[in-house]
PDB file of C-alpha atoms and ligand atoms in Angstrom:
ATOM      1  CA  VAL A   1       9.706  -1.674  11.790  1.00  0.00           C
ATOM      2  CA  SER A   2       7.465  -3.983  12.508  1.00  0.00           C
ATOM      3  CA  ASP A   3       6.883  -6.946  10.013  1.00  0.00           C
ATOM      4  CA  ARG A   4       3.842  -8.083  11.547  1.00  0.00           C
ATOM      5  CA  PHE A   5       0.524  -8.007   9.858  1.00  0.00           C
ATOM      6  CA  MET A   6      -3.220  -8.252  10.674  1.00  0.00           C
ATOM      7  CA  THR A   7      -5.861  -9.144   9.027  1.00  0.00           C
ATOM      8  CA  VAL A   8      -8.359  -6.070   8.279  1.00  0.00           C
ATOM      9  CA  ALA A   9     -10.765  -7.705   5.392  1.00  0.00           C
ATOM     10  CA  LYS A  10     -11.780 -10.897   3.562  1.00  0.00           C
ATOM     11  CA  VAL A  11     -11.195 -10.853   0.043  1.00  0.00           C
ATOM     12  CA  GLY A  12     -14.789 -10.177  -1.656  1.00  0.00           C
ATOM     13  CA  GLU A  13     -15.697  -7.790   1.292  1.00  0.00           C
ATOM     14  CA  ILE A  14     -14.251  -4.623  -0.342  1.00  0.00           C
ATOM     15  CA  PRO A  15     -15.970  -4.546  -4.029  1.00  0.00           C
ATOM     16  CA  GLU A  16     -14.068  -3.240  -6.922  1.00  0.00           C
ATOM     17  CA  GLY A  17     -13.852   0.582  -6.646  1.00  0.00           C
ATOM     18  CA  GLY A  18     -14.659   0.307  -3.277  1.00  0.00           C
ATOM     19  CA  VAL A  19     -13.222   1.202   0.360  1.00  0.00           C
ATOM     20  CA  LYS A  20     -13.252  -0.374   3.727  1.00  0.00           C
ATOM     21  CA  VAL A  21     -12.177   1.749   6.672  1.00  0.00           C
ATOM     22  CA  VAL A  22     -10.209  -0.539   9.136  1.00  0.00           C
ATOM     23  CA  ARG A  23      -8.413   0.897  12.605  1.00  0.00           C
ATOM     24  CA  VAL A  24      -4.365  -0.063  12.504  1.00  0.00           C
ATOM     25  CA  ASP A  25      -2.631   0.828  15.865  1.00  0.00           C
ATOM     26  CA  ASP A  26      -5.544   3.084  16.367  1.00  0.00           C
ATOM     27  CA  ASP A  27      -5.573   5.002  13.564  1.00  0.00           C
ATOM     28  CA  PRO A  28      -8.351   4.947  11.016  1.00  0.00           C
ATOM     29  CA  VAL A  29      -6.705   2.897   7.735  1.00  0.00           C
ATOM     30  CA  ALA A  30      -8.698   3.377   4.247  1.00  0.00           C
ATOM     31  CA  VAL A  31      -8.668   0.331   2.047  1.00  0.00           C
ATOM     32  CA  PHE A  32      -9.126   0.696  -1.464  1.00  0.00           C
ATOM     33  CA  HIS A  33      -9.599  -1.862  -4.066  1.00  0.00           C
ATOM     34  CA  VAL A  34      -9.113  -1.323  -7.642  1.00  0.00           C
ATOM     35  CA  GLY A  35      -7.978  -3.291 -10.602  1.00  0.00           C
ATOM     36  CA  GLY A  36      -7.936  -6.403  -8.362  1.00  0.00           C
ATOM     37  CA  GLN A  37      -5.265  -4.993  -5.876  1.00  0.00           C
ATOM     38  CA  TYR A  38      -5.479  -3.539  -2.177  1.00  0.00           C
ATOM     39  CA  TYR A  39      -4.049  -0.561  -1.295  1.00  0.00           C
ATOM     40  CA  ALA A  40      -4.268   1.310   2.164  1.00  0.00           C
ATOM     41  CA  LEU A  41      -3.775   4.848   3.144  1.00  0.00           C
ATOM     42  CA  ALA A  42      -4.611   6.625   6.402  1.00  0.00           C
ATOM     43  CA  ASP A  43      -8.123   7.865   6.207  1.00  0.00           C
ATOM     44  CA  LEU A  44      -6.977  11.616   6.734  1.00  0.00           C
ATOM     45  CA  CYS A  45      -6.465  14.136   4.058  1.00  0.00           C
ATOM     46  CA  THR A  46      -2.994  16.046   4.850  1.00  0.00           C
ATOM     47  CA  HIS A  47      -5.152  18.987   3.835  1.00  0.00           C
ATOM     48  CA  ASP A  48      -7.359  19.792   7.097  1.00  0.00           C
ATOM     49  CA  GLY A  49      -7.867  15.809   8.334  1.00  0.00           C
ATOM     50  CA  GLY A  50     -10.618  15.382   5.796  1.00  0.00           C
ATOM     51  CA  GLU A  51     -11.539  11.471   5.782  1.00  0.00           C
ATOM     52  CA  LEU A  52     -10.451  10.279   2.186  1.00  0.00           C
ATOM     53  CA  SER A  53     -12.776   7.063   2.678  1.00  0.00           C
ATOM     54  CA  ASP A  54     -15.341  10.001   2.010  1.00  0.00           C
ATOM     55  CA  GLY A  55     -14.251  11.180  -1.035  1.00  0.00           C
ATOM     56  CA  THR A  56     -14.833  10.313  -4.585  1.00  0.00           C
ATOM     57  CA  LEU A  57     -12.710   7.509  -6.036  1.00  0.00           C
ATOM     58  CA  ASP A  58     -11.725   7.681  -9.628  1.00  0.00           C
ATOM     59  CA  GLY A  59      -9.583   5.149 -11.218  1.00  0.00           C
ATOM     60  CA  TYR A  60      -6.325   5.394  -8.583  1.00  0.00           C
ATOM     61  CA  VAL A  61      -6.952   8.839  -7.226  1.00  0.00           C
ATOM     62  CA  ILE A  62      -8.983   9.630  -4.397  1.00  0.00           C
ATOM     63  CA  GLU A  63     -10.753  13.191  -4.088  1.00  0.00           C
ATOM     64  CA  CYS A  64     -10.824  14.260  -0.795  1.00  0.00           C
ATOM     65  CA  GLU A  65     -15.214  15.733  -0.422  1.00  0.00           C
ATOM     66  CA  ARG A  66     -13.987  18.684   1.792  1.00  0.00           C
ATOM     67  CA  HIS A  67     -11.614  20.916  -0.765  1.00  0.00           C
ATOM     68  CA  GLY A  68     -10.850  18.711  -3.450  1.00  0.00           C
ATOM     69  CA  ALA A  69      -7.327  17.535  -2.769  1.00  0.00           C
ATOM     70  CA  ARG A  70      -6.249  14.420  -5.006  1.00  0.00           C
ATOM     71  CA  PHE A  71      -3.994  11.619  -3.746  1.00  0.00           C
ATOM     72  CA  ASP A  72      -2.771   8.281  -5.516  1.00  0.00           C
ATOM     73  CA  ILE A  73      -3.925   5.758  -3.810  1.00  0.00           C
ATOM     74  CA  ARG A  74      -1.406   3.574  -4.678  1.00  0.00           C
ATOM     75  CA  THR A  75       1.340   5.618  -3.612  1.00  0.00           C
ATOM     76  CA  GLY A  76      -0.400   8.424  -0.752  1.00  0.00           C
ATOM     77  CA  ALA A  77       1.363  10.879  -3.518  1.00  0.00           C
ATOM     78  CA  VAL A  78      -0.617  13.916  -3.608  1.00  0.00           C
ATOM     79  CA  LEU A  79      -1.995  15.048  -7.184  1.00  0.00           C
ATOM     80  CA  ALA A  80      -3.869  18.288  -6.394  1.00  0.00           C
ATOM     81  CA  MET A  81      -3.835  20.816  -3.987  1.00  0.00           C
ATOM     82  CA  PRO A  82      -4.671  21.918  -1.767  1.00  0.00           C
ATOM     83  CA  ALA A  83      -2.606  19.419  -0.192  1.00  0.00           C
ATOM     84  CA  THR A  84       0.913  19.439  -0.319  1.00  0.00           C
ATOM     85  CA  ALA A  85       1.874  16.260   1.859  1.00  0.00           C
ATOM     86  CA  ALA A  86       1.949  12.820   1.000  1.00  0.00           C
ATOM     87  CA  VAL A  87      -0.724  10.875   2.861  1.00  0.00           C
ATOM     88  CA  PRO A  88       1.145   7.620   4.813  1.00  0.00           C
ATOM     89  CA  ARG A  89       0.703   4.205   3.105  1.00  0.00           C
ATOM     90  CA  HIS A  90       0.232   1.105   4.835  1.00  0.00           C
ATOM     91  CA  ALA A  91       1.828  -2.317   3.460  1.00  0.00           C
ATOM     92  CA  VAL A  92      -1.128  -4.458   2.176  1.00  0.00           C
ATOM     93  CA  ARG A  93      -0.690  -8.404   1.438  1.00  0.00           C
ATOM     94  CA  VAL A  94      -3.508 -10.943   0.809  1.00  0.00           C
ATOM     95  CA  ILE A  95      -2.895 -14.005   2.384  1.00  0.00           C
ATOM     96  CA  GLY A  96      -5.292 -16.774   1.123  1.00  0.00           C
ATOM     97  CA  ASP A  97      -8.672 -15.076   1.374  1.00  0.00           C
ATOM     98  CA  GLN A  98      -7.446 -12.591   4.480  1.00  0.00           C
ATOM     99  CA  ILE A  99      -6.362  -8.572   3.303  1.00  0.00           C
ATOM    100  CA  GLN A 100      -3.840  -7.962   5.939  1.00  0.00           C
ATOM    101  CA  LEU A 101      -2.001  -4.705   6.945  1.00  0.00           C
ATOM    102  CA  ALA A 102       1.502  -4.136   8.396  1.00  0.00           C
ATOM    103  CA  CYS A 103       0.599  -3.698  12.432  1.00  0.00           C
ATOM    104  CA  GLU A 104       3.018  -1.889  14.867  1.00  0.00           C
ATOM    105  CA  THR A 105       0.877  -2.962  17.377  1.00  0.00           C
ATOM    106  CA  CYS A 106      -0.094  -6.858  16.883  1.00  0.00           C
ATOM    107  CA  ASP A 107       1.979  -8.097  19.529  1.00  0.00           C
ATOM    108  CA  GLU A 108       0.102  -5.874  22.095  1.00  0.00           C
ATOM    109  CA  ARG A 109      -3.676  -6.937  20.585  1.00  0.00           C
ATOM    110  CA  GLU A 110      -2.637 -10.329  20.631  1.00  0.00           C
ATOM    111  CA  ALA A 111      -1.875 -10.266  24.015  1.00  0.00           C
ATOM    112  CA  ALA A 112      -5.008  -8.722  24.762  1.00  0.00           C
ATOM    113  CA  ALA A 113      -7.094 -10.589  22.685  1.00  0.00           C
ATOM    114  CA  ALA A 114      -5.583 -13.711  24.332  1.00  0.00           C
ATOM    115  CA  ALA A 115      -6.124 -12.343  27.788  1.00  0.00           C
ATOM    116  CA  ALA A 116      -9.732 -11.637  26.707  1.00  0.00           C
ATOM    117  CA  LYS A 117     -10.152 -14.900  25.166  1.00  0.00           C
ATOM    118  CA  ALA A 118      -8.754 -16.558  29.020  1.00  0.00           C
ATOM    119  CA  ALA A 119     -11.068 -14.318  31.250  1.00  0.00           C
ATOM    120  CA  GLN A 120     -14.616 -15.120  29.020  1.00  0.00           C
ATOM    121  CA  PRO A 121     -13.602 -18.772  27.689  1.00  0.00           C
ATOM    122  CA  ALA A 122     -17.476 -19.381  26.585  1.00  0.00           C
ATOM    123  CA  ALA A 123     -18.226 -16.032  25.309  1.00  0.00           C
ATOM    124  CA  SER A 124     -19.013 -16.265  21.701  1.00  0.00           C
ATOM    125  CA  ALA A 125     -18.001 -14.392  18.792  1.00  0.00           C
ATOM    126  CA  PRO A 126     -19.538 -11.609  17.911  1.00  0.00           C
ATOM    127  CA  ALA A 127     -21.733 -11.432  15.002  1.00  0.00           C
ATOM    128  CA  ALA A 128     -20.028  -9.728  12.001  1.00  0.00           C
ATOM    129  CA  PRO A 129     -21.859  -6.488  10.798  1.00  0.00           C
ATOM    130  CA  PRO A 130     -23.098  -6.814   6.749  1.00  0.00           C
ATOM    131  CA  PRO A 131     -19.653  -6.334   4.907  1.00  0.00           C
ATOM    132  CA  TYR A 132     -20.296  -2.842   3.452  1.00  0.00           C
ATOM    133  CA  THR A 133     -23.076  -0.922   2.584  1.00  0.00           C
ATOM    134  CA  ASP A 134     -23.656   2.194   0.234  1.00  0.00           C
ATOM    135  CA  SER A 135     -22.410   5.413   1.873  1.00  0.00           C
ATOM    136  CA  PRO A 136     -25.642   7.176   3.600  1.00  0.00           C
ATOM    137  CA  GLY A 137     -26.945  10.102   1.840  1.00  0.00           C
ATOM    138  CA  GLY A 138     -25.308   8.822  -1.876  1.00  0.00           C
ATOM    139  CA  GLN A 139     -22.882  11.751  -1.794  1.00  0.00           C
ATOM    140  CA  SER A 140     -20.047   9.527  -2.618  1.00  0.00           C
ATOM    141  CA  SER A 141     -19.208   7.802  -5.011  1.00  0.00           C
ATOM    142  CA  VAL A 142     -17.308   5.370  -3.096  1.00  0.00           C
ATOM    143  CA  ARG A 143     -19.138   2.214  -1.755  1.00  0.00           C
ATOM    144  CA  ARG A 144     -17.994   2.212   1.959  1.00  0.00           C
ATOM    145  CA  ALA A 145     -17.632  -0.668   4.483  1.00  0.00           C
ATOM    146  CA  PHE A 146     -18.004  -0.279   8.072  1.00  0.00           C
ATOM    147  CA  GLU A 147     -15.592  -1.142  10.350  1.00  0.00           C
ATOM    148  CA  SER A 148     -15.903  -4.934  11.605  1.00  0.00           C
ATOM    149  CA  PRO A 149     -14.961  -6.393  14.864  1.00  0.00           C
ATOM    150  CA  ALA A 150     -12.644  -8.580  12.858  1.00  0.00           C
ATOM    151  CA  ALA A 151     -10.778  -5.631  11.913  1.00  0.00           C
ATOM    152  CA  THR A 152      -9.304  -5.468  15.600  1.00  0.00           C
ATOM    153  CA  GLU A 153      -8.230  -9.132  15.631  1.00  0.00           C
ATOM    154  CA  PRO A 154      -4.967 -10.132  15.175  1.00  0.00           C
ATOM    155  CA  ALA A 155      -4.110 -12.532  12.126  1.00  0.00           C
ATOM    156  CA  ALA A 156      -3.614 -15.979  13.469  1.00  0.00           C
ATOM    157  CA  THR A 157      -2.633 -17.337  10.154  1.00  0.00           C
ATOM    158  CA  ALA A 158       0.147 -14.716   9.548  1.00  0.00           C
ATOM    159  CA  ALA A 159       1.405 -14.601  12.652  1.00  0.00           C
ATOM    160  CA  ALA A 160       2.035 -18.635  12.243  1.00  0.00           C
ATOM    161  CA  ALA A 161       3.348 -18.032   8.805  1.00  0.00           C
ATOM    162  CA  PRO A 162       7.081 -19.068   8.476  1.00  0.00           C
ATOM    163  CA  VAL A 163       9.768 -16.290   7.230  1.00  0.00           C
ATOM    164  CA  SER A 164      11.018 -18.360   4.790  1.00  0.00           C
ATOM    165  CA  GLY A 165       9.208 -20.092   1.832  1.00  0.00           C
ATOM    166  CA  THR A 166       6.124 -19.322  -0.532  1.00  0.00           C
ATOM    167  CA  SER A 167       3.585 -18.234   2.718  1.00  0.00           C
ATOM    168  CA  ALA A 168       5.326 -15.105   3.342  1.00  0.00           C
ATOM    169  CA  PRO A 169       5.439 -13.439   0.118  1.00  0.00           C
ATOM    170  CA  SER A 170       5.128  -9.770   1.447  1.00  0.00           C
ATOM    171  CA  LEU A 171       8.664 -10.567   3.552  1.00  0.00           C
ATOM    172  CA  GLN A 172       9.982 -11.637   0.356  1.00  0.00           C
ATOM    173  CA  GLU A 173       8.402  -8.333  -0.968  1.00  0.00           C
ATOM    174  CA  PHE A 174       9.937  -6.710   1.645  1.00  0.00           C
ATOM    175  CA  ALA A 175      12.786  -7.626   1.143  1.00  0.00           C
ATOM    176  CA  VAL A 176      13.300  -6.567  -2.130  1.00  0.00           C
ATOM    177  CA  ARG A 177      12.254  -3.375  -1.619  1.00  0.00           C
ATOM    178  CA  ALA A 178      14.831  -2.709   0.757  1.00  0.00           C
ATOM    179  CA  ALA A 179      17.623  -4.277  -1.670  1.00  0.00           C
ATOM    180  CA  LEU A 180      16.241  -1.915  -4.197  1.00  0.00           C
ATOM    181  CA  GLU A 181      17.426   0.974  -1.926  1.00  0.00           C
ATOM    182  CA  THR A 182      20.803   0.174  -2.876  1.00  0.00           C
ATOM    183  CA  VAL A 183      19.971   0.992  -6.512  1.00  0.00           C
ATOM    184  CA  MET A 184      20.518   4.560  -7.300  1.00  0.00           C
ATOM    185  CA  ASP A 185      19.788   6.163 -10.323  1.00  0.00           C
ATOM    186  CA  PRO A 186      23.311   7.668 -11.974  1.00  0.00           C
ATOM    187  CA  GLU A 187      21.937  10.712 -12.576  1.00  0.00           C
ATOM    188  CA  ILE A 188      20.394  11.868  -9.590  1.00  0.00           C
ATOM    189  CA  GLN A 189      22.450  10.094  -7.370  1.00  0.00           C
ATOM    190  CA  LEU A 190      19.275   8.730  -5.290  1.00  0.00           C
ATOM    191  CA  SER A 191      17.703   5.275  -4.822  1.00  0.00           C
ATOM    192  CA  VAL A 192      15.000   4.150  -6.857  1.00  0.00           C
ATOM    193  CA  VAL A 193      12.734   3.745  -3.826  1.00  0.00           C
ATOM    194  CA  ASP A 194      13.453   7.015  -3.104  1.00  0.00           C
ATOM    195  CA  LEU A 195      12.690   8.549  -6.141  1.00  0.00           C
ATOM    196  CA  GLY A 196       9.330   6.765  -6.438  1.00  0.00           C
ATOM    197  CA  LEU A 197      10.183   5.045  -8.981  1.00  0.00           C
ATOM    198  CA  ILE A 198       9.419   1.340  -8.430  1.00  0.00           C
ATOM    199  CA  ARG A 199       5.507   1.087  -8.465  1.00  0.00           C
ATOM    200  CA  GLU A 200       4.999  -2.388  -7.922  1.00  0.00           C
ATOM    201  CA  VAL A 201       6.655  -5.613  -6.325  1.00  0.00           C
ATOM    202  CA  VAL A 202       4.979  -9.078  -7.302  1.00  0.00           C
ATOM    203  CA  ILE A 203       6.338 -12.071  -5.763  1.00  0.00           C
ATOM    204  CA  GLU A 204       4.807 -14.780  -7.897  1.00  0.00           C
ATOM    205  CA  PRO A 205       5.587 -18.435  -7.710  1.00  0.00           C
ATOM    206  CA  GLU A 206       8.139 -18.662 -10.225  1.00  0.00           C
ATOM    207  CA  ARG A 207       9.206 -15.297 -10.584  1.00  0.00           C
ATOM    208  CA  THR A 208       9.392 -11.703  -9.009  1.00  0.00           C
ATOM    209  CA  LEU A 209       7.691  -8.845 -11.265  1.00  0.00           C
ATOM    210  CA  ILE A 210       8.987  -5.203 -10.855  1.00  0.00           C
ATOM    211  CA  ARG A 211       6.995  -2.318 -12.287  1.00  0.00           C
ATOM    212  CA  MET A 212       8.915   0.783 -12.362  1.00  0.00           C
ATOM    213  CA  LEU A 213       8.985   4.174 -13.905  1.00  0.00           C
ATOM    214  CA  LEU A 214      12.314   5.816 -15.475  1.00  0.00           C
ATOM    215  CA  THR A 215      12.296   9.730 -14.661  1.00  0.00           C
ATOM    216  CA  THR A 216      12.875  10.285 -18.220  1.00  0.00           C
ATOM    217  CA  PRO A 217      11.008   8.496 -20.816  1.00  0.00           C
ATOM    218  CA  PHE A 218      14.488   7.961 -22.971  1.00  0.00           C
ATOM    219  CA  CYS A 219      16.712   7.620 -19.589  1.00  0.00           C
ATOM    220  CA  PRO A 220      20.321   6.535 -21.323  1.00  0.00           C
ATOM    221  CA  TYR A 221      20.858   4.640 -18.207  1.00  0.00           C
ATOM    222  CA  ALA A 222      17.776   2.516 -18.248  1.00  0.00           C
ATOM    223  CA  PRO A 223      19.000  -0.943 -19.403  1.00  0.00           C
ATOM    224  CA  GLN A 224      21.694  -0.330 -16.599  1.00  0.00           C
ATOM    225  CA  LEU A 225      19.089   0.360 -14.085  1.00  0.00           C
ATOM    226  CA  THR A 226      16.699  -2.177 -14.773  1.00  0.00           C
ATOM    227  CA  GLN A 227      19.885  -4.934 -14.697  1.00  0.00           C
ATOM    228  CA  ASP A 228      20.836  -3.506 -11.462  1.00  0.00           C
ATOM    229  CA  VAL A 229      16.982  -3.735 -10.045  1.00  0.00           C
ATOM    230  CA  LYS A 230      16.861  -6.976 -11.357  1.00  0.00           C
ATOM    231  CA  GLU A 231      20.200  -8.467  -9.444  1.00  0.00           C
ATOM    232  CA  ALA A 232      19.085  -6.906  -6.636  1.00  0.00           C
ATOM    233  CA  ALA A 233      15.560  -8.420  -6.368  1.00  0.00           C
ATOM    234  CA  MET A 234      17.345 -11.857  -7.248  1.00  0.00           C
ATOM    235  CA  SER A 235      19.778 -11.332  -4.530  1.00  0.00           C
ATOM    236  CA  VAL A 236      17.419 -11.348  -2.032  1.00  0.00           C
ATOM    237  CA  VAL A 237      14.580 -13.907  -3.511  1.00  0.00           C
ATOM    238  CA  PRO A 238      16.616 -16.415  -5.673  1.00  0.00           C
ATOM    239  CA  GLN A 239      14.209 -16.335  -8.680  1.00  0.00           C
ATOM    240  CA  PRO A 240      13.976 -15.023 -11.875  1.00  0.00           C
ATOM    241  CA  CYS A 241      13.004 -11.360 -11.762  1.00  0.00           C
ATOM    242  CA  GLU A 242      11.060  -9.235 -14.501  1.00  0.00           C
ATOM    243  CA  VAL A 243      11.052  -5.625 -14.466  1.00  0.00           C
ATOM    244  CA  GLU A 244       8.079  -3.759 -16.635  1.00  0.00           C
ATOM    245  CA  ILE A 245       9.257  -0.400 -17.619  1.00  0.00           C
ATOM    246  CA  MET A 246       5.912   1.577 -17.129  1.00  0.00           C
ATOM    247  CA  PRO A 247       4.873   4.507 -19.539  1.00  0.00           C
ATOM    248  CA  ASP A 248       3.701   6.988 -17.293  1.00  0.00           C
ATOM    249  CA  ALA A 249       5.182   9.912 -16.486  1.00  0.00           C
ATOM    250  CA  TRP A 250       7.431  10.251 -13.202  1.00  0.00           C
ATOM    251  CA  SER A 251       7.188  13.389 -11.099  1.00  0.00           C
ATOM    252  CA  PRO A 252       9.070  14.545  -7.711  1.00  0.00           C
ATOM    253  CA  GLU A 253       5.738  14.329  -6.225  1.00  0.00           C
ATOM    254  CA  MET A 254       5.924  10.076  -6.586  1.00  0.00           C
ATOM    255  CA  MET A 255       8.983  10.421  -4.278  1.00  0.00           C
ATOM    256  CA  PRO A 256       8.021   9.470  -0.218  1.00  0.00           C
ATOM    257  CA  ASP A 257       9.954  12.217   0.657  1.00  0.00           C
ATOM    258  CA  PRO A 258      10.378  14.737  -2.248  1.00  0.00           C
ATOM    259  CA  GLY A 259      12.052  17.138  -0.212  1.00  0.00           C
ATOM    260  CA  LEU A 260      15.068  15.124  -0.749  1.00  0.00           C
ATOM    261  CA  LEU A 261      15.377  16.755  -4.087  1.00  0.00           C
ATOM    262  CA  GLY A 262      14.534  19.828  -2.842  1.00  0.00           C
ATOM    263  CA  PHE A 263      10.930  20.233  -3.541  1.00  0.00           C
ATOM    264  CA  SER A 264       9.433  19.968   0.021  1.00  0.00           C
ATOM    265  CA  THR A 265       6.622  22.497   0.538  1.00  0.00           C
TER     266      THR A 265
HETATM  267  S1  LIG B   1      -9.353  18.381   4.126  1.00  0.00           S
HETATM  268 FE1  LIG B   1      -9.267  17.503   2.046  1.00  0.00          FE
HETATM  269  S2  LIG B   1      -8.643  18.994   0.794  1.00  0.00           S
HETATM  270 FE2  LIG B   1      -9.508  20.001   2.604  1.00  0.00          FE
END
């Protein structure tokens, strides 16, 4: 798995409650901005290929305008038929004022950009288009930003960022998520990651914050589970870790692969 990131937008460019379509690894990706956070999903409804960025965004729920399937933008999970498969999600991070997405082909893009630059040393960068515009026709409640040439530029700052230290929070986040794959729910014998219980990992300067769900509201294993989660996080990011249990109800659709529980569709 690549841990290379590319800048796709700048903070402030996607309005709260808005979306911008960018290209990552040549695929369209919808980057949503909700509740001060950014979330990225493939811009492709798993029902029949509708563009999710054209849909209606209500809180964390995007409704495909074609036949009404609904997805959680935080996880890609299906919330309403006719879609039955989750939409692929992309890792997002914010470095300074740059919104970046994980990218599998950053190296090739970087090489191509460098080659293009070498061939045209005097060429000036193209002017950026307006940062966003309301979607034409007013059919969508989502304010949509157009793709910008900047979206295809590799993130020089991210590429130069050291692997350790405070300047690379997402690597720490990945490390925490990887460590959490070893924390098993004692009842179901699947990891908290496979169960989709880990909703958010926030690496702050002084602490790690993990927001998670429980499979049942009064899970008798909750204290042990939160302790295991804390220890796993602290084993890779040595700073205090707080686990916040979210009141939301868990459901198997939140799993990255519901088939693990026999919920395949
Ligand atoms: S294409 Fe999205 S609901 Fe049918």
